[in-house]
Amino acid sequence: SQTIHQWPATLVQPVGSPLSLECTVEGTSNPNLYWYRQAAGRGLQLLFYSVGIGQISSEVPQNLSASRPQDRQFILSSKKLLLSDSGFYLCAWSLGQGQPQHFGDGTRLSIL
Amino acid sequence: DQQVKQNSPSLSVQEGRISILNCDYTNSMFDYFLWYKKYPAEGPTFLISISSIKDKNEDGRFTVFLNKSAKHLSLHIVPSQPGDSAVYFCAARPGNTGKLIFGQGTTLQVKP
C-alpha cells in the first residue's frame, strides 16, 4: 500500500532563515505530488504541484519554491522566511488527475 | 475570490442523528468533487467523491449529493457518531487538471 511521509512535524524558524521541508511517497510510481498551505482559520491553498521529475507548477506567487529531484520526493524550500510564511504545510499525492489526493500529516511551521 | 465556500464554520449534532455539511461553488467547470475529514495535527483523509455526471454517491454512512443547477453539494452522515467529530473540507477539481480547490472547512461536533 502507498504511504506518504512528511518531516519535520513541527518547526520553529527565525525570520530570514532558510527552509527545507521534505515529502516522500512509498508504494507507487510517478505520482502527482502537491504542496498545500493551511493558514489559521482558512482552507487549504495549493502552492505547487508536480506531474513528474523536474516538473513544477506554481499556483501562487510567493516566497517559496518547490523541487522534485526524484520520482517520489517533493521538497518545499525558501531562501529567506517571512512572518507570513507561518502555517500548516501539507504534502499530498495522487495516482492521476482523476484520482483523490492523499495527504501527509503536515508540518506546523512557526516563524518568529 | 473564493470559488468553493463552506458557509457554516461549525455544526453540532447529537449522536445518532443526521449531520448535513454544505458546500457551494461558483465555477461551472468543476467536474469532480470530494469531501475530506481532518483531525487536529493530522493531514486530511479522503472520505468520498462524486463526479459531475452523477447527483448522488453513497458509501456506508456517508452520502454526497450534488445539485449542479444550484452549484451546491452536501455530505450527509447517518447515523452520526462521536468519532465523526472533525473538520470537514469540500474540494472541487477544475476539469482536466489535477488541482483541487478547497473550501474553508466546517467543524463538526457530534455529542454523545
JSON list of C-alpha atoms in Angstrom, two decimals:
[
{"chain": "A", "resi": 1, "resn": "SER", "atom": "CA", "xyz": [0.00, 0.00, 0.00]},
{"chain": "A", "resi": 2, "resn": "GLN", "atom": "CA", "xyz": [1.03, 3.58, -0.56]},
{"chain": "A", "resi": 3, "resn": "THR", "atom": "CA", "xyz": [2.29, 5.79, 2.25]},
{"chain": "A", "resi": 4, "resn": "ILE", "atom": "CA", "xyz": [3.38, 9.39, 2.44]},
{"chain": "A", "resi": 5, "resn": "HIS", "atom": "CA", "xyz": [5.88, 10.84, 4.88]},
{"chain": "A", "resi": 6, "resn": "GLN", "atom": "CA", "xyz": [6.45, 14.45, 5.79]},
{"chain": "A", "resi": 7, "resn": "TRP", "atom": "CA", "xyz": [9.03, 15.84, 8.14]},
{"chain": "A", "resi": 8, "resn": "PRO", "atom": "CA", "xyz": [9.50, 17.54, 10.43]},
{"chain": "A", "resi": 9, "resn": "ALA", "atom": "CA", "xyz": [6.12, 17.57, 12.15]},
{"chain": "A", "resi": 10, "resn": "THR", "atom": "CA", "xyz": [6.78, 20.95, 13.72]},
{"chain": "A", "resi": 11, "resn": "LEU", "atom": "CA", "xyz": [9.38, 23.60, 13.01]},
{"chain": "A", "resi": 12, "resn": "VAL", "atom": "CA", "xyz": [10.16, 26.96, 14.55]},
{"chain": "A", "resi": 13, "resn": "GLN", "atom": "CA", "xyz": [12.36, 29.21, 12.47]},
{"chain": "A", "resi": 14, "resn": "PRO", "atom": "CA", "xyz": [13.51, 32.83, 12.75]},
{"chain": "A", "resi": 15, "resn": "VAL", "atom": "CA", "xyz": [12.59, 35.39, 10.12]},
{"chain": "A", "resi": 16, "resn": "GLY", "atom": "CA", "xyz": [15.15, 35.43, 7.32]},
{"chain": "A", "resi": 17, "resn": "SER", "atom": "CA", "xyz": [16.29, 31.85, 7.80]},
{"chain": "A", "resi": 18, "resn": "PRO", "atom": "CA", "xyz": [16.12, 29.21, 5.04]},
{"chain": "A", "resi": 19, "resn": "LEU", "atom": "CA", "xyz": [13.57, 26.40, 4.88]},
{"chain": "A", "resi": 20, "resn": "SER", "atom": "CA", "xyz": [13.52, 22.88, 3.56]},
{"chain": "A", "resi": 21, "resn": "LEU", "atom": "CA", "xyz": [10.54, 20.59, 4.07]},
{"chain": "A", "resi": 22, "resn": "GLU", "atom": "CA", "xyz": [10.67, 17.12, 2.63]},
{"chain": "A", "resi": 23, "resn": "CYS", "atom": "CA", "xyz": [7.94, 14.77, 1.49]},
{"chain": "A", "resi": 24, "resn": "THR", "atom": "CA", "xyz": [8.36, 11.23, 0.20]},
{"chain": "A", "resi": 25, "resn": "VAL", "atom": "CA", "xyz": [5.86, 8.72, -1.12]},
{"chain": "A", "resi": 26, "resn": "GLU", "atom": "CA", "xyz": [6.26, 4.96, -0.99]},
{"chain": "A", "resi": 27, "resn": "GLY", "atom": "CA", "xyz": [4.45, 2.17, -2.75]},
{"chain": "A", "resi": 28, "resn": "THR", "atom": "CA", "xyz": [3.72, 3.86, -6.07]},
{"chain": "A", "resi": 29, "resn": "SER", "atom": "CA", "xyz": [5.50, 5.19, -9.13]},
{"chain": "A", "resi": 30, "resn": "ASN", "atom": "CA", "xyz": [5.17, 8.50, -10.95]},
{"chain": "A", "resi": 31, "resn": "PRO", "atom": "CA", "xyz": [2.62, 10.01, -8.60]},
{"chain": "A", "resi": 32, "resn": "ASN", "atom": "CA", "xyz": [1.32, 13.54, -8.92]},
{"chain": "A", "resi": 33, "resn": "LEU", "atom": "CA", "xyz": [2.68, 15.48, -5.95]},
{"chain": "A", "resi": 34, "resn": "TYR", "atom": "CA", "xyz": [1.31, 18.59, -4.27]},
{"chain": "A", "resi": 35, "resn": "TRP", "atom": "CA", "xyz": [2.21, 21.16, -1.62]},
{"chain": "A", "resi": 36, "resn": "TYR", "atom": "CA", "xyz": [-0.61, 22.94, 0.22]},
{"chain": "A", "resi": 37, "resn": "ARG", "atom": "CA", "xyz": [-0.65, 25.52, 2.98]},
{"chain": "A", "resi": 38, "resn": "GLN", "atom": "CA", "xyz": [-3.41, 25.97, 5.52]},
{"chain": "A", "resi": 39, "resn": "ALA", "atom": "CA", "xyz": [-3.36, 29.35, 7.21]},
{"chain": "A", "resi": 40, "resn": "ALA", "atom": "CA", "xyz": [-5.14, 29.73, 10.53]},
{"chain": "A", "resi": 41, "resn": "GLY", "atom": "CA", "xyz": [-8.93, 29.52, 10.10]},
{"chain": "A", "resi": 42, "resn": "ARG", "atom": "CA", "xyz": [-8.73, 29.03, 6.36]},
{"chain": "A", "resi": 43, "resn": "GLY", "atom": "CA", "xyz": [-8.94, 26.24, 3.84]},
{"chain": "A", "resi": 44, "resn": "LEU", "atom": "CA", "xyz": [-6.11, 24.52, 2.06]},
{"chain": "A", "resi": 45, "resn": "GLN", "atom": "CA", "xyz": [-4.38, 26.58, -0.60]},
{"chain": "A", "resi": 46, "resn": "LEU", "atom": "CA", "xyz": [-2.49, 24.80, -3.37]},
{"chain": "A", "resi": 47, "resn": "LEU", "atom": "CA", "xyz": [1.08, 26.11, -3.62]},
{"chain": "A", "resi": 48, "resn": "PHE", "atom": "CA", "xyz": [2.81, 23.77, -6.07]},
{"chain": "A", "resi": 49, "resn": "TYR", "atom": "CA", "xyz": [2.11, 20.59, -7.97]},
{"chain": "A", "resi": 50, "resn": "SER", "atom": "CA", "xyz": [4.25, 18.24, -9.99]},
{"chain": "A", "resi": 51, "resn": "VAL", "atom": "CA", "xyz": [3.36, 15.59, -12.55]},
{"chain": "A", "resi": 52, "resn": "GLY", "atom": "CA", "xyz": [6.92, 14.28, -12.93]},
{"chain": "A", "resi": 53, "resn": "ILE", "atom": "CA", "xyz": [10.59, 14.69, -12.01]},
{"chain": "A", "resi": 54, "resn": "GLY", "atom": "CA", "xyz": [11.72, 18.26, -12.50]},
{"chain": "A", "resi": 55, "resn": "GLN", "atom": "CA", "xyz": [8.22, 19.42, -13.49]},
{"chain": "A", "resi": 56, "resn": "ILE", "atom": "CA", "xyz": [6.87, 22.01, -11.09]},
{"chain": "A", "resi": 57, "resn": "SER", "atom": "CA", "xyz": [3.84, 24.25, -11.47]},
{"chain": "A", "resi": 58, "resn": "SER", "atom": "CA", "xyz": [3.43, 27.20, -9.13]},
{"chain": "A", "resi": 59, "resn": "GLU", "atom": "CA", "xyz": [-0.06, 28.30, -8.24]},
{"chain": "A", "resi": 60, "resn": "VAL", "atom": "CA", "xyz": [0.55, 31.47, -6.30]},
{"chain": "A", "resi": 61, "resn": "PRO", "atom": "CA", "xyz": [3.39, 33.99, -6.30]},
{"chain": "A", "resi": 62, "resn": "GLN", "atom": "CA", "xyz": [5.24, 33.76, -3.05]},
{"chain": "A", "resi": 63, "resn": "ASN", "atom": "CA", "xyz": [8.44, 33.43, -1.14]},
{"chain": "A", "resi": 64, "resn": "LEU", "atom": "CA", "xyz": [8.59, 29.66, -1.57]},
{"chain": "A", "resi": 65, "resn": "SER", "atom": "CA", "xyz": [9.84, 27.24, -4.20]},
{"chain": "A", "resi": 66, "resn": "ALA", "atom": "CA", "xyz": [9.48, 23.52, -4.81]},
{"chain": "A", "resi": 67, "resn": "SER", "atom": "CA", "xyz": [11.64, 20.86, -6.37]},
{"chain": "A", "resi": 68, "resn": "ARG", "atom": "CA", "xyz": [11.23, 17.21, -7.31]},
{"chain": "A", "resi": 69, "resn": "PRO", "atom": "CA", "xyz": [14.70, 15.68, -7.54]},
{"chain": "A", "resi": 70, "resn": "GLN", "atom": "CA", "xyz": [13.40, 12.11, -7.53]},
{"chain": "A", "resi": 71, "resn": "ASP", "atom": "CA", "xyz": [10.18, 10.45, -8.62]},
{"chain": "A", "resi": 72, "resn": "ARG", "atom": "CA", "xyz": [8.74, 10.14, -5.13]},
{"chain": "A", "resi": 73, "resn": "GLN", "atom": "CA", "xyz": [10.41, 13.09, -3.40]},
{"chain": "A", "resi": 74, "resn": "PHE", "atom": "CA", "xyz": [8.99, 16.60, -3.21]},
{"chain": "A", "resi": 75, "resn": "ILE", "atom": "CA", "xyz": [10.77, 19.43, -1.41]},
{"chain": "A", "resi": 76, "resn": "LEU", "atom": "CA", "xyz": [9.44, 22.80, -0.34]},
{"chain": "A", "resi": 77, "resn": "SER", "atom": "CA", "xyz": [12.08, 25.49, 0.16]},
{"chain": "A", "resi": 78, "resn": "SER", "atom": "CA", "xyz": [12.69, 29.10, 0.92]},
{"chain": "A", "resi": 79, "resn": "LYS", "atom": "CA", "xyz": [15.89, 31.12, 0.97]},
{"chain": "A", "resi": 80, "resn": "LYS", "atom": "CA", "xyz": [14.57, 33.66, 3.49]},
{"chain": "A", "resi": 81, "resn": "LEU", "atom": "CA", "xyz": [11.45, 33.05, 5.52]},
{"chain": "A", "resi": 82, "resn": "LEU", "atom": "CA", "xyz": [8.91, 35.78, 6.19]},
{"chain": "A", "resi": 83, "resn": "LEU", "atom": "CA", "xyz": [6.49, 36.05, 9.09]},
{"chain": "A", "resi": 84, "resn": "SER", "atom": "CA", "xyz": [3.65, 35.45, 6.62]},
{"chain": "A", "resi": 85, "resn": "ASP", "atom": "CA", "xyz": [5.09, 32.02, 5.79]},
{"chain": "A", "resi": 86, "resn": "SER", "atom": "CA", "xyz": [3.79, 30.64, 9.07]},
{"chain": "A", "resi": 87, "resn": "GLY", "atom": "CA", "xyz": [1.17, 27.95, 8.65]},
{"chain": "A", "resi": 88, "resn": "PHE", "atom": "CA", "xyz": [0.43, 24.28, 8.32]},
{"chain": "A", "resi": 89, "resn": "TYR", "atom": "CA", "xyz": [2.08, 22.77, 5.25]},
{"chain": "A", "resi": 90, "resn": "LEU", "atom": "CA", "xyz": [0.70, 19.63, 3.72]},
{"chain": "A", "resi": 91, "resn": "CYS", "atom": "CA", "xyz": [2.10, 17.36, 1.05]},
{"chain": "A", "resi": 92, "resn": "ALA", "atom": "CA", "xyz": [-0.22, 15.16, -0.99]},
{"chain": "A", "resi": 93, "resn": "TRP", "atom": "CA", "xyz": [-0.03, 12.60, -3.77]},
{"chain": "A", "resi": 94, "resn": "SER", "atom": "CA", "xyz": [-2.42, 11.13, -6.30]},
{"chain": "A", "resi": 95, "resn": "LEU", "atom": "CA", "xyz": [-2.24, 8.48, -8.98]},
{"chain": "A", "resi": 96, "resn": "GLY", "atom": "CA", "xyz": [-3.54, 10.85, -11.60]},
{"chain": "A", "resi": 97, "resn": "GLN", "atom": "CA", "xyz": [-5.74, 13.82, -12.34]},
{"chain": "A", "resi": 98, "resn": "GLY", "atom": "CA", "xyz": [-8.97, 11.93, -11.83]},
{"chain": "A", "resi": 99, "resn": "GLN", "atom": "CA", "xyz": [-7.93, 10.31, -8.57]},
{"chain": "A", "resi": 100, "resn": "PRO", "atom": "CA", "xyz": [-8.32, 11.55, -4.99]},
{"chain": "A", "resi": 101, "resn": "GLN", "atom": "CA", "xyz": [-5.35, 13.18, -3.36]},
{"chain": "A", "resi": 102, "resn": "HIS", "atom": "CA", "xyz": [-3.94, 11.63, -0.20]},
{"chain": "A", "resi": 103, "resn": "PHE", "atom": "CA", "xyz": [-2.27, 13.79, 2.38]},
{"chain": "A", "resi": 104, "resn": "GLY", "atom": "CA", "xyz": [0.62, 13.51, 4.75]},
{"chain": "A", "resi": 105, "resn": "ASP", "atom": "CA", "xyz": [0.30, 14.59, 8.37]},
{"chain": "A", "resi": 106, "resn": "GLY", "atom": "CA", "xyz": [1.69, 18.04, 7.71]},
{"chain": "A", "resi": 107, "resn": "THR", "atom": "CA", "xyz": [4.36, 20.34, 9.14]},
{"chain": "A", "resi": 108, "resn": "ARG", "atom": "CA", "xyz": [3.42, 23.11, 11.55]},
{"chain": "A", "resi": 109, "resn": "LEU", "atom": "CA", "xyz": [5.77, 25.99, 10.70]},
{"chain": "A", "resi": 110, "resn": "SER", "atom": "CA", "xyz": [6.09, 28.92, 13.08]},
{"chain": "A", "resi": 111, "resn": "ILE", "atom": "CA", "xyz": [8.17, 31.94, 12.15]},
{"chain": "A", "resi": 112, "resn": "LEU", "atom": "CA", "xyz": [9.48, 34.11, 14.97]},
{"chain": "B", "resi": 1, "resn": "ASP", "atom": "CA", "xyz": [-12.24, 35.05, -4.99]},
{"chain": "B", "resi": 2, "resn": "GLN", "atom": "CA", "xyz": [-13.44, 32.02, -3.05]},
{"chain": "B", "resi": 3, "resn": "GLN", "atom": "CA", "xyz": [-14.58, 29.50, -5.66]},
{"chain": "B", "resi": 4, "resn": "VAL", "atom": "CA", "xyz": [-15.54, 26.88, -3.08]},
{"chain": "B", "resi": 5, "resn": "LYS", "atom": "CA", "xyz": [-17.37, 28.03, 0.02]},
{"chain": "B", "resi": 6, "resn": "GLN", "atom": "CA", "xyz": [-18.40, 26.32, 3.20]},
{"chain": "B", "resi": 7, "resn": "ASN", "atom": "CA", "xyz": [-20.52, 28.99, 4.84]},
{"chain": "B", "resi": 8, "resn": "SER", "atom": "CA", "xyz": [-21.01, 27.21, 8.16]},
{"chain": "B", "resi": 9, "resn": "PRO", "atom": "CA", "xyz": [-17.81, 27.25, 10.19]},
{"chain": "B", "resi": 10, "resn": "SER", "atom": "CA", "xyz": [-19.25, 24.81, 12.72]},
{"chain": "B", "resi": 11, "resn": "LEU", "atom": "CA", "xyz": [-22.04, 22.30, 13.26]},
{"chain": "B", "resi": 12, "resn": "SER", "atom": "CA", "xyz": [-23.15, 20.46, 16.39]},
{"chain": "B", "resi": 13, "resn": "VAL", "atom": "CA", "xyz": [-25.24, 17.29, 16.18]},
{"chain": "B", "resi": 14, "resn": "GLN", "atom": "CA", "xyz": [-26.47, 14.69, 18.66]},
{"chain": "B", "resi": 15, "resn": "GLU", "atom": "CA", "xyz": [-25.10, 11.18, 18.34]},
{"chain": "B", "resi": 16, "resn": "GLY", "atom": "CA", "xyz": [-27.34, 9.01, 16.18]},
{"chain": "B", "resi": 17, "resn": "ARG", "atom": "CA", "xyz": [-28.83, 11.92, 14.27]},
{"chain": "B", "resi": 18, "resn": "ILE", "atom": "CA", "xyz": [-28.02, 13.09, 10.76]},
{"chain": "B", "resi": 19, "resn": "SER", "atom": "CA", "xyz": [-25.17, 15.51, 10.07]},
{"chain": "B", "resi": 20, "resn": "ILE", "atom": "CA", "xyz": [-25.50, 17.62, 6.93]},
{"chain": "B", "resi": 21, "resn": "LEU", "atom": "CA", "xyz": [-22.48, 19.56, 5.75]},
{"chain": "B", "resi": 22, "resn": "ASN", "atom": "CA", "xyz": [-22.92, 22.00, 2.90]},
{"chain": "B", "resi": 23, "resn": "CYS", "atom": "CA", "xyz": [-20.68, 23.41, 0.22]},
{"chain": "B", "resi": 24, "resn": "ASP", "atom": "CA", "xyz": [-21.28, 25.90, -2.59]},
{"chain": "B", "resi": 25, "resn": "TYR", "atom": "CA", "xyz": [-19.17, 26.58, -5.62]},
{"chain": "B", "resi": 26, "resn": "THR", "atom": "CA", "xyz": [-19.08, 29.19, -8.35]},
{"chain": "B", "resi": 27, "resn": "ASN", "atom": "CA", "xyz": [-17.10, 27.62, -11.20]},
{"chain": "B", "resi": 28, "resn": "SER", "atom": "CA", "xyz": [-19.24, 25.61, -13.62]},
{"chain": "B", "resi": 29, "resn": "MET", "atom": "CA", "xyz": [-16.05, 23.98, -14.98]},
{"chain": "B", "resi": 30, "resn": "PHE", "atom": "CA", "xyz": [-15.64, 21.89, -11.82]},
{"chain": "B", "resi": 31, "resn": "ASP", "atom": "CA", "xyz": [-16.21, 18.26, -12.77]},
{"chain": "B", "resi": 32, "resn": "TYR", "atom": "CA", "xyz": [-15.19, 16.30, -9.70]},
{"chain": "B", "resi": 33, "resn": "PHE", "atom": "CA", "xyz": [-15.95, 16.94, -6.05]},
{"chain": "B", "resi": 34, "resn": "LEU", "atom": "CA", "xyz": [-14.51, 15.44, -2.90]},
{"chain": "B", "resi": 35, "resn": "TRP", "atom": "CA", "xyz": [-15.00, 15.51, 0.84]},
{"chain": "B", "resi": 36, "resn": "TYR", "atom": "CA", "xyz": [-12.12, 15.23, 3.28]},
{"chain": "B", "resi": 37, "resn": "LYS", "atom": "CA", "xyz": [-12.10, 14.78, 7.04]},
{"chain": "B", "resi": 38, "resn": "LYS", "atom": "CA", "xyz": [-9.35, 16.24, 9.19]},
{"chain": "B", "resi": 39, "resn": "TYR", "atom": "CA", "xyz": [-8.40, 15.64, 12.80]},
{"chain": "B", "resi": 40, "resn": "PRO", "atom": "CA", "xyz": [-6.16, 18.11, 14.66]},
{"chain": "B", "resi": 41, "resn": "ALA", "atom": "CA", "xyz": [-2.45, 17.83, 13.84]},
{"chain": "B", "resi": 42, "resn": "GLU", "atom": "CA", "xyz": [-3.13, 15.35, 11.04]},
{"chain": "B", "resi": 43, "resn": "GLY", "atom": "CA", "xyz": [-3.49, 15.63, 7.30]},
{"chain": "B", "resi": 44, "resn": "PRO", "atom": "CA", "xyz": [-6.94, 15.45, 5.68]},
{"chain": "B", "resi": 45, "resn": "THR", "atom": "CA", "xyz": [-8.28, 11.98, 4.93]},
{"chain": "B", "resi": 46, "resn": "PHE", "atom": "CA", "xyz": [-10.25, 11.32, 1.78]},
{"chain": "B", "resi": 47, "resn": "LEU", "atom": "CA", "xyz": [-13.87, 10.37, 2.54]},
{"chain": "B", "resi": 48, "resn": "ILE", "atom": "CA", "xyz": [-15.99, 10.28, -0.59]},
{"chain": "B", "resi": 49, "resn": "SER", "atom": "CA", "xyz": [-16.18, 11.84, -4.02]},
{"chain": "B", "resi": 50, "resn": "ILE", "atom": "CA", "xyz": [-18.68, 12.43, -6.79]},
{"chain": "B", "resi": 51, "resn": "SER", "atom": "CA", "xyz": [-18.36, 13.10, -10.49]},
{"chain": "B", "resi": 52, "resn": "SER", "atom": "CA", "xyz": [-20.35, 15.91, -12.05]},
{"chain": "B", "resi": 53, "resn": "ILE", "atom": "CA", "xyz": [-22.24, 13.36, -14.15]},
{"chain": "B", "resi": 54, "resn": "LYS", "atom": "CA", "xyz": [-23.85, 11.97, -11.00]},
{"chain": "B", "resi": 55, "resn": "ASP", "atom": "CA", "xyz": [-26.12, 13.52, -8.41]},
{"chain": "B", "resi": 56, "resn": "LYS", "atom": "CA", "xyz": [-25.57, 11.07, -5.57]},
{"chain": "B", "resi": 57, "resn": "ASN", "atom": "CA", "xyz": [-22.86, 8.77, -4.27]},
{"chain": "B", "resi": 58, "resn": "GLU", "atom": "CA", "xyz": [-23.15, 6.62, -1.18]},
{"chain": "B", "resi": 59, "resn": "ASP", "atom": "CA", "xyz": [-20.53, 4.83, 0.90]},
{"chain": "B", "resi": 60, "resn": "GLY", "atom": "CA", "xyz": [-21.74, 3.33, 4.15]},
{"chain": "B", "resi": 61, "resn": "ARG", "atom": "CA", "xyz": [-22.87, 6.10, 6.49]},
{"chain": "B", "resi": 62, "resn": "PHE", "atom": "CA", "xyz": [-21.67, 8.79, 4.10]},
{"chain": "B", "resi": 63, "resn": "THR", "atom": "CA", "xyz": [-23.67, 10.13, 1.15]},
{"chain": "B", "resi": 64, "resn": "VAL", "atom": "CA", "xyz": [-22.73, 13.04, -1.06]},
{"chain": "B", "resi": 65, "resn": "PHE", "atom": "CA", "xyz": [-25.38, 14.88, -3.07]},
{"chain": "B", "resi": 66, "resn": "LEU", "atom": "CA", "xyz": [-24.62, 17.17, -5.99]},
{"chain": "B", "resi": 67, "resn": "ASN", "atom": "CA", "xyz": [-27.03, 19.79, -7.34]},
{"chain": "B", "resi": 68, "resn": "LYS", "atom": "CA", "xyz": [-25.33, 21.20, -10.41]},
{"chain": "B", "resi": 69, "resn": "SER", "atom": "CA", "xyz": [-28.01, 23.75, -11.21]},
{"chain": "B", "resi": 70, "resn": "ALA", "atom": "CA", "xyz": [-27.64, 25.25, -7.74]},
{"chain": "B", "resi": 71, "resn": "LYS", "atom": "CA", "xyz": [-23.86, 24.67, -7.71]},
{"chain": "B", "resi": 72, "resn": "HIS", "atom": "CA", "xyz": [-24.26, 23.02, -4.34]},
{"chain": "B", "resi": 73, "resn": "LEU", "atom": "CA", "xyz": [-23.10, 19.81, -2.77]},
{"chain": "B", "resi": 74, "resn": "SER", "atom": "CA", "xyz": [-23.71, 18.30, 0.61]},
{"chain": "B", "resi": 75, "resn": "LEU", "atom": "CA", "xyz": [-22.37, 15.49, 2.74]},
{"chain": "B", "resi": 76, "resn": "HIS", "atom": "CA", "xyz": [-24.82, 13.50, 4.86]},
{"chain": "B", "resi": 77, "resn": "ILE", "atom": "CA", "xyz": [-23.59, 11.35, 7.73]},
{"chain": "B", "resi": 78, "resn": "VAL", "atom": "CA", "xyz": [-26.18, 8.95, 9.12]},
{"chain": "B", "resi": 79, "resn": "PRO", "atom": "CA", "xyz": [-26.08, 8.00, 11.92]},
{"chain": "B", "resi": 80, "resn": "SER", "atom": "CA", "xyz": [-23.56, 10.44, 13.32]},
{"chain": "B", "resi": 81, "resn": "GLN", "atom": "CA", "xyz": [-21.00, 9.09, 15.80]},
{"chain": "B", "resi": 82, "resn": "PRO", "atom": "CA", "xyz": [-18.72, 10.91, 18.27]},
{"chain": "B", "resi": 83, "resn": "GLY", "atom": "CA", "xyz": [-15.71, 9.72, 16.22]},
{"chain": "B", "resi": 84, "resn": "ASP", "atom": "CA", "xyz": [-17.05, 11.76, 13.31]},
{"chain": "B", "resi": 85, "resn": "SER", "atom": "CA", "xyz": [-16.14, 14.94, 15.19]},
{"chain": "B", "resi": 86, "resn": "ALA", "atom": "CA", "xyz": [-13.55, 16.63, 12.97]},
{"chain": "B", "resi": 87, "resn": "VAL", "atom": "CA", "xyz": [-13.12, 19.38, 10.40]},
{"chain": "B", "resi": 88, "resn": "TYR", "atom": "CA", "xyz": [-14.70, 18.55, 7.03]},
{"chain": "B", "resi": 89, "resn": "PHE", "atom": "CA", "xyz": [-13.43, 20.09, 3.82]},
{"chain": "B", "resi": 90, "resn": "CYS", "atom": "CA", "xyz": [-15.12, 20.00, 0.47]},
{"chain": "B", "resi": 91, "resn": "ALA", "atom": "CA", "xyz": [-12.94, 20.28, -2.62]},
{"chain": "B", "resi": 92, "resn": "ALA", "atom": "CA", "xyz": [-13.57, 20.69, -6.33]},
{"chain": "B", "resi": 93, "resn": "ARG", "atom": "CA", "xyz": [-11.48, 19.98, -9.38]},
{"chain": "B", "resi": 94, "resn": "PRO", "atom": "CA", "xyz": [-11.44, 22.20, -12.45]},
{"chain": "B", "resi": 95, "resn": "GLY", "atom": "CA", "xyz": [-11.93, 19.99, -15.49]},
{"chain": "B", "resi": 96, "resn": "ASN", "atom": "CA", "xyz": [-8.85, 18.26, -16.94]},
{"chain": "B", "resi": 97, "resn": "THR", "atom": "CA", "xyz": [-6.50, 19.36, -14.20]},
{"chain": "B", "resi": 98, "resn": "GLY", "atom": "CA", "xyz": [-5.03, 17.63, -11.19]},
{"chain": "B", "resi": 99, "resn": "LYS", "atom": "CA", "xyz": [-5.63, 20.61, -8.94]},
{"chain": "B", "resi": 100, "resn": "LEU", "atom": "CA", "xyz": [-8.14, 20.81, -6.13]},
{"chain": "B", "resi": 101, "resn": "ILE", "atom": "CA", "xyz": [-9.80, 23.95, -4.80]},
{"chain": "B", "resi": 102, "resn": "PHE", "atom": "CA", "xyz": [-10.75, 23.61, -1.13]},
{"chain": "B", "resi": 103, "resn": "GLY", "atom": "CA", "xyz": [-13.40, 25.24, 0.98]},
{"chain": "B", "resi": 104, "resn": "GLN", "atom": "CA", "xyz": [-12.62, 26.77, 4.36]},
{"chain": "B", "resi": 105, "resn": "GLY", "atom": "CA", "xyz": [-13.84, 23.76, 6.30]},
{"chain": "B", "resi": 106, "resn": "THR", "atom": "CA", "xyz": [-16.68, 23.07, 8.74]},
{"chain": "B", "resi": 107, "resn": "THR", "atom": "CA", "xyz": [-16.01, 21.80, 12.24]},
{"chain": "B", "resi": 108, "resn": "LEU", "atom": "CA", "xyz": [-18.45, 19.04, 13.14]},
{"chain": "B", "resi": 109, "resn": "GLN", "atom": "CA", "xyz": [-19.04, 18.12, 16.76]},
{"chain": "B", "resi": 110, "resn": "VAL", "atom": "CA", "xyz": [-21.08, 15.02, 17.49]},
{"chain": "B", "resi": 111, "resn": "LYS", "atom": "CA", "xyz": [-22.26, 14.97, 21.10]},
{"chain": "B", "resi": 112, "resn": "PRO", "atom": "CA", "xyz": [-22.78, 11.64, 22.92]}
]
